[in-house]
């Protein structure tokens, strides 16, 4: 018997990473359990997918992952690793790779334990030479921003602030924003199993969410830079429920506004000052709100080399705010991506 609600509650309850683990939709789940490559295991009298073909999982670039692993089939470990460890030892077929996503704190011991669980398998990373050989990961960052009581001469806060209602009424502008945003991050994924591109439907879901504030700068009437900021985590359904709840509790206790920085894209043909204008406008809105702000954002192992530094630079350069004295942009949590591969 297979049961999607049971499977999801299992993953959400046992996963300690900040991203939701495994198959996220019932349609993906139904397709995966019908695929003969999927490995089902018993958990509390239910059969649930422990390994499933990567193409059924949200957010992964299946073709690139197969190329990176150099295997015909890449399967995702679609349960918290503890459940796989409880199963009988076995071997991986030589044409398979098993992709693992886990909290960074668990990586070293999981590599050891899972290679012992699958005799003949080796643990392999996805190194990125552009990031000094660091392995594929995602890191969630936090920065507590305070308003500057006496703003100094700020960077030009020249972005237009748009909300979901105004964007729904202007489909031409929406299409222009999608054209600007799409494929701007694909280069980040060259050595990463996650897809850095989004579908237009995913982008629109963020753009049209009631909690999203969209900031845009224009040149000759065309958008050249876009920043998306969310005043809650309600639309961030890729984050684990426990991680979201923890952040919401922390910010409520500290009497802070919680903002998720969804992303910023600048046209390759436009000046970098447009990004500064977007961030200055964002800082100006925080200054008017008066309450401190807890800004949350994510980076890959490559973009973590510059994005946290730029966020600090943009906030200070805006003149309207500053990162809390004595603190900095702080790494909250990290998930690592690696894979098991059969050697014989």
Coordinates of C-alpha atoms in Angstrom, one line a residue:
X1 CA 0.0 0.0 0.0
X2 CA 1.3 3.5 -0.8
X3 CA 0.1 6.6 0.9
X4 CA 1.3 10.1 -0.1
X5 CA 0.1 12.0 3.0
X6 CA 1.9 9.4 5.2
X7 CA 5.0 9.7 3.1
X8 CA 5.1 13.5 3.3
X9 CA 4.4 13.6 7.0
X10 CA 7.3 11.1 7.4
X11 CA 9.7 13.3 5.4
X12 CA 8.7 16.5 7.1
X13 CA 8.9 15.1 10.6
X14 CA 12.2 13.4 10.3
X15 CA 14.1 15.6 7.9
X16 CA 16.5 18.1 9.7
X17 CA 17.6 20.0 6.6
X18 CA 16.2 23.4 5.9
X19 CA 14.7 22.3 2.5
X20 CA 11.8 19.9 2.2
X21 CA 13.1 16.5 1.3
X22 CA 11.8 14.0 -1.3
X23 CA 8.8 14.0 -3.6
X24 CA 6.7 17.2 -3.0
X25 CA 3.5 16.6 -5.0
X26 CA 1.1 13.7 -5.2
X27 CA 1.4 13.6 -9.0
X28 CA 5.2 13.1 -8.7
X29 CA 4.7 10.5 -6.0
X30 CA 2.2 8.6 -8.1
X31 CA 4.5 8.6 -11.1
X32 CA 7.5 7.5 -9.1
X33 CA 5.8 4.5 -7.4
X34 CA 4.7 3.2 -10.8
X35 CA 8.3 3.3 -12.2
X36 CA 10.0 0.0 -11.9
X37 CA 13.3 1.7 -11.0
X38 CA 11.8 3.1 -7.8
X39 CA 12.8 1.2 -4.7
X40 CA 10.0 0.9 -2.1
X41 CA 10.6 0.0 1.5
X42 CA 8.2 -0.8 4.4
X43 CA 7.7 1.9 7.1
X44 CA 4.9 1.3 9.7
X45 CA 3.0 -1.1 7.3
X46 CA 3.2 1.4 4.4
X47 CA 5.4 1.0 1.3
X48 CA 7.2 4.3 0.6
X49 CA 9.8 5.2 -2.0
X50 CA 13.3 5.2 -0.6
X51 CA 15.0 5.7 -4.0
X52 CA 13.2 7.1 -7.1
X53 CA 14.4 8.4 -10.5
X54 CA 15.6 12.0 -10.3
X55 CA 13.2 13.3 -12.9
X56 CA 10.3 13.0 -10.5
X57 CA 11.8 15.3 -7.9
X58 CA 11.1 19.0 -7.9
X59 CA 14.0 21.4 -8.6
X60 CA 16.6 19.0 -9.9
X61 CA 18.1 19.2 -13.4
X62 CA 17.8 15.5 -14.3
X63 CA 19.8 15.6 -17.5
X64 CA 22.7 17.6 -16.0
X65 CA 22.7 15.3 -12.9
X66 CA 23.1 12.2 -15.0
X67 CA 25.9 13.9 -16.9
X68 CA 27.6 14.9 -13.6
X69 CA 27.3 11.4 -12.2
X70 CA 28.2 9.8 -15.5
X71 CA 25.5 7.2 -14.8
X72 CA 22.6 6.1 -17.0
X73 CA 20.2 6.5 -14.1
X74 CA 20.4 8.8 -11.1
X75 CA 18.0 8.0 -8.3
X76 CA 17.2 10.4 -5.5
X77 CA 17.3 9.2 -1.9
X78 CA 13.7 10.2 -1.3
X79 CA 13.5 9.4 2.4
X80 CA 15.5 10.7 5.4
X81 CA 18.7 8.7 5.3
X82 CA 17.9 7.0 8.7
X83 CA 15.2 5.0 7.1
X84 CA 17.5 3.6 4.4
X85 CA 20.0 2.6 7.0
X86 CA 17.4 0.4 8.7
X87 CA 16.9 -1.7 5.5
X88 CA 19.0 -4.7 4.6
X89 CA 22.4 -4.1 3.1
X90 CA 22.5 -4.3 -0.7
X91 CA 24.4 -3.3 -3.8
X92 CA 23.7 -0.5 -6.2
X93 CA 23.4 -1.6 -9.9
X94 CA 26.4 -0.4 -11.8
X95 CA 24.4 1.9 -14.0
X96 CA 22.9 3.7 -11.0
X97 CA 23.9 6.7 -8.9
X98 CA 22.0 7.5 -5.7
X99 CA 21.8 11.3 -5.0
X100 CA 21.7 12.3 -1.4
X101 CA 20.6 15.7 0.0
X102 CA 21.2 16.2 3.7
X103 CA 21.9 18.7 6.5
X104 CA 25.6 19.6 6.4
X105 CA 26.1 18.5 10.0
X106 CA 25.3 14.9 8.8
X107 CA 27.4 14.7 5.7
X108 CA 30.6 13.1 7.0
X109 CA 29.0 10.3 9.0
X110 CA 26.3 9.6 6.3
X111 CA 29.0 9.1 3.6
X112 CA 30.7 6.6 5.9
X113 CA 27.5 4.8 6.9
X114 CA 25.8 4.6 3.5
X115 CA 28.9 3.3 1.8
X116 CA 28.9 0.6 4.4
X117 CA 25.2 0.0 3.8
X118 CA 25.9 -0.4 0.0
X119 CA 29.1 -2.6 -0.2
X120 CA 31.2 -1.6 -3.2
X121 CA 29.7 1.9 -3.4
X122 CA 31.7 5.1 -3.1
X123 CA 30.6 8.6 -2.0
X124 CA 31.3 11.3 -4.6
X125 CA 30.9 15.1 -4.5
X126 CA 29.9 17.6 -7.2
X127 CA 32.9 20.0 -7.0
X128 CA 32.9 23.4 -8.6
X129 CA 36.3 24.6 -9.6
X130 CA 35.0 28.1 -9.9
X131 CA 34.3 28.0 -6.1
X132 CA 37.7 26.8 -5.1
X133 CA 36.6 23.2 -5.6
X134 CA 33.8 23.4 -3.0
X135 CA 31.1 20.8 -3.3
X136 CA 27.5 21.4 -4.3
X137 CA 25.4 22.9 -1.4
X138 CA 22.8 25.5 -0.6
X139 CA 23.1 27.8 2.4
X140 CA 20.4 29.8 4.1
X141 CA 21.6 33.2 5.4
X142 CA 20.2 35.7 7.8
X143 CA 20.9 39.4 8.4
X144 CA 19.2 41.6 11.0
X145 CA 18.8 45.1 9.5
X146 CA 18.2 48.2 11.6
X147 CA 17.1 51.5 10.4
X148 CA 19.5 54.4 10.4
X149 CA 17.9 57.1 12.6
X150 CA 19.6 59.9 10.6
X151 CA 20.0 58.6 7.0
X152 CA 23.1 59.9 5.4
X153 CA 23.3 60.8 1.7
X154 CA 21.9 57.5 0.3
X155 CA 22.4 55.7 -2.9
X156 CA 19.6 56.6 -5.3
X157 CA 16.5 54.8 -4.4
X158 CA 15.1 54.8 -7.9
X159 CA 13.2 51.5 -8.2
X160 CA 9.5 51.3 -8.9
X161 CA 7.6 49.3 -6.3
X162 CA 4.9 47.0 -7.7
X163 CA 2.5 44.6 -6.0
X164 CA 0.7 41.5 -7.3
X165 CA -2.5 43.5 -8.2
X166 CA -0.7 46.0 -10.5
X167 CA 1.4 43.2 -12.1
X168 CA -1.7 41.1 -12.9
X169 CA -3.2 44.1 -14.6
X170 CA -0.1 44.4 -16.9
X171 CA 0.6 41.1 -18.6
X172 CA 3.1 42.8 -21.0
X173 CA 5.2 44.0 -18.1
X174 CA 4.9 40.6 -16.5
X175 CA 6.3 38.9 -19.6
X176 CA 9.1 41.4 -19.7
X177 CA 10.0 40.7 -16.1
X178 CA 10.0 37.0 -16.8
X179 CA 12.3 37.5 -19.8
X180 CA 14.7 39.5 -17.6
X181 CA 14.6 36.9 -14.8
X182 CA 14.6 33.7 -16.7
X183 CA 18.0 32.0 -17.4
X184 CA 19.9 34.6 -15.4
X185 CA 21.0 32.0 -12.9
X186 CA 21.6 29.0 -15.1
X187 CA 25.4 29.5 -15.0
X188 CA 25.3 28.9 -11.3
X189 CA 24.2 25.3 -11.9
X190 CA 27.0 24.2 -14.2
X191 CA 28.4 21.9 -11.5
X192 CA 25.3 21.5 -9.3
X193 CA 22.5 19.0 -9.5
X194 CA 19.8 21.6 -8.7
X195 CA 18.3 23.5 -11.6
X196 CA 19.0 27.2 -11.3
X197 CA 16.4 28.0 -13.9
X198 CA 12.7 28.3 -13.0
X199 CA 9.6 27.7 -15.0
X200 CA 7.5 30.8 -15.7
X201 CA 4.7 29.3 -13.6
X202 CA 7.0 29.1 -10.6
X203 CA 8.2 32.6 -11.2
X204 CA 4.6 33.9 -11.5
X205 CA 3.6 32.1 -8.3
X206 CA 6.2 34.2 -6.5
X207 CA 5.5 37.4 -8.5
X208 CA 1.7 37.3 -7.9
X209 CA 1.8 36.2 -4.3
X210 CA 0.0 38.7 -2.0
X211 CA 3.2 38.9 0.2
X212 CA 5.6 39.7 -2.6
X213 CA 6.9 43.2 -3.2
X214 CA 8.5 43.6 -6.6
X215 CA 11.1 46.3 -7.1
X216 CA 12.0 47.2 -10.7
X217 CA 14.4 49.8 -12.3
X218 CA 13.8 50.9 -15.9
X219 CA 15.8 52.2 -18.8
X220 CA 13.9 53.8 -21.7
X221 CA 10.7 52.2 -20.5
X222 CA 12.1 48.7 -20.3
X223 CA 12.8 46.8 -17.0
X224 CA 16.5 46.2 -16.5
X225 CA 16.7 45.0 -12.9
X226 CA 14.2 43.2 -10.7
X227 CA 14.2 42.3 -7.0
X228 CA 11.6 40.2 -5.3
X229 CA 11.0 40.5 -1.5
X230 CA 8.4 38.5 0.4
X231 CA 7.0 39.7 3.7
X232 CA 6.4 36.2 5.0
X233 CA 7.5 32.6 4.2
X234 CA 4.0 31.6 3.1
X235 CA 5.1 31.2 -0.5
X236 CA 8.4 29.4 0.3
X237 CA 7.0 25.9 0.1
X238 CA 10.5 24.5 -0.7
X239 CA 11.5 25.3 2.9
X240 CA 10.9 22.7 5.6
X241 CA 7.9 23.4 7.9
X242 CA 10.2 23.2 11.0
X243 CA 12.6 25.7 9.5
X244 CA 9.9 28.1 8.6
X245 CA 8.2 27.8 12.0
X246 CA 11.5 28.4 13.8
X247 CA 12.2 31.6 11.9
X248 CA 8.7 32.9 12.3
X249 CA 8.9 32.3 16.1
X250 CA 12.3 33.9 16.4
X251 CA 11.3 37.1 14.5
X252 CA 8.0 37.4 16.4
X253 CA 9.8 37.1 19.7
X254 CA 12.3 39.8 18.7
X255 CA 9.5 42.1 17.3
X256 CA 11.1 42.0 13.8
X257 CA 9.7 42.0 10.3
X258 CA 10.6 38.8 8.4
X259 CA 11.5 39.3 4.8
X260 CA 12.6 36.6 2.4
X261 CA 14.9 37.9 -0.4
X262 CA 13.7 35.7 -3.3
X263 CA 16.1 37.0 -5.8
X264 CA 17.6 39.8 -7.9
X265 CA 18.3 39.8 -11.6
X266 CA 20.1 42.5 -13.5
X267 CA 20.2 42.7 -17.3
X268 CA 23.6 41.9 -18.8
X269 CA 23.3 45.1 -20.8
X270 CA 22.5 47.3 -17.8
X271 CA 24.8 49.1 -15.3
X272 CA 25.4 47.4 -12.0
X273 CA 24.1 50.5 -10.3
X274 CA 20.5 49.4 -11.1
X275 CA 20.9 46.6 -8.5
X276 CA 22.1 49.2 -6.0
X277 CA 19.0 51.3 -6.8
X278 CA 16.7 48.3 -6.1
X279 CA 18.4 47.5 -2.8
X280 CA 18.4 51.2 -1.8
X281 CA 14.6 51.3 -2.5
X282 CA 14.2 48.1 -0.4
X283 CA 16.2 49.6 2.5
X284 CA 14.1 52.8 2.2
X285 CA 10.9 50.8 2.7
X286 CA 12.4 49.2 5.8
X287 CA 13.4 52.6 7.1
X288 CA 9.8 53.7 6.8
X289 CA 8.6 50.6 8.6
X290 CA 10.7 51.5 11.6
X291 CA 10.9 47.9 13.0
X292 CA 14.1 45.9 12.5
X293 CA 14.0 43.4 9.7
X294 CA 15.3 39.8 9.6
X295 CA 16.3 39.3 6.0
X296 CA 16.6 35.6 4.8
X297 CA 18.1 34.5 1.6
X298 CA 19.8 31.4 0.0
X299 CA 23.0 30.9 -2.0
X300 CA 24.8 28.1 -3.7
X301 CA 28.4 27.2 -2.8
X302 CA 29.5 29.4 -5.7
X303 CA 27.2 32.4 -5.0
X304 CA 28.0 32.3 -1.3
X305 CA 31.4 33.7 -2.2
X306 CA 29.9 37.1 -3.1
X307 CA 26.2 37.4 -2.3
X308 CA 26.5 37.7 1.5
X309 CA 29.2 40.4 1.1
X310 CA 27.1 42.2 -1.5
X311 CA 24.0 42.2 0.7
X312 CA 26.0 43.9 3.5
X313 CA 27.5 46.4 1.0
X314 CA 24.1 47.2 -0.5
X315 CA 22.4 47.7 2.9
X316 CA 25.2 50.0 4.3
X317 CA 25.5 51.8 1.0
X318 CA 21.8 52.6 0.9
X319 CA 22.2 55.1 3.8
X320 CA 18.9 54.0 5.3
X321 CA 19.9 51.0 7.3
X322 CA 22.7 49.0 8.7
X323 CA 23.3 45.4 9.8
X324 CA 22.8 45.0 13.5
X325 CA 25.9 46.3 15.4
X326 CA 28.2 43.4 16.4
X327 CA 26.7 41.0 13.9
X328 CA 27.1 40.2 10.3
X329 CA 25.4 38.2 7.6
X330 CA 25.0 34.8 9.3
X331 CA 24.8 31.3 7.9
X332 CA 21.8 29.7 9.4
X333 CA 21.8 26.2 7.8
X334 CA 23.4 24.3 4.9
X335 CA 22.3 21.3 2.9
X336 CA 24.9 19.3 0.9
X337 CA 24.4 17.3 -2.3
X338 CA 26.5 14.3 -3.2
X339 CA 26.0 10.8 -4.6
X340 CA 26.8 7.1 -4.2
X341 CA 28.2 5.3 -7.1
X342 CA 28.8 1.6 -7.6
X343 CA 32.4 0.5 -8.2
X344 CA 31.6 -3.0 -9.2

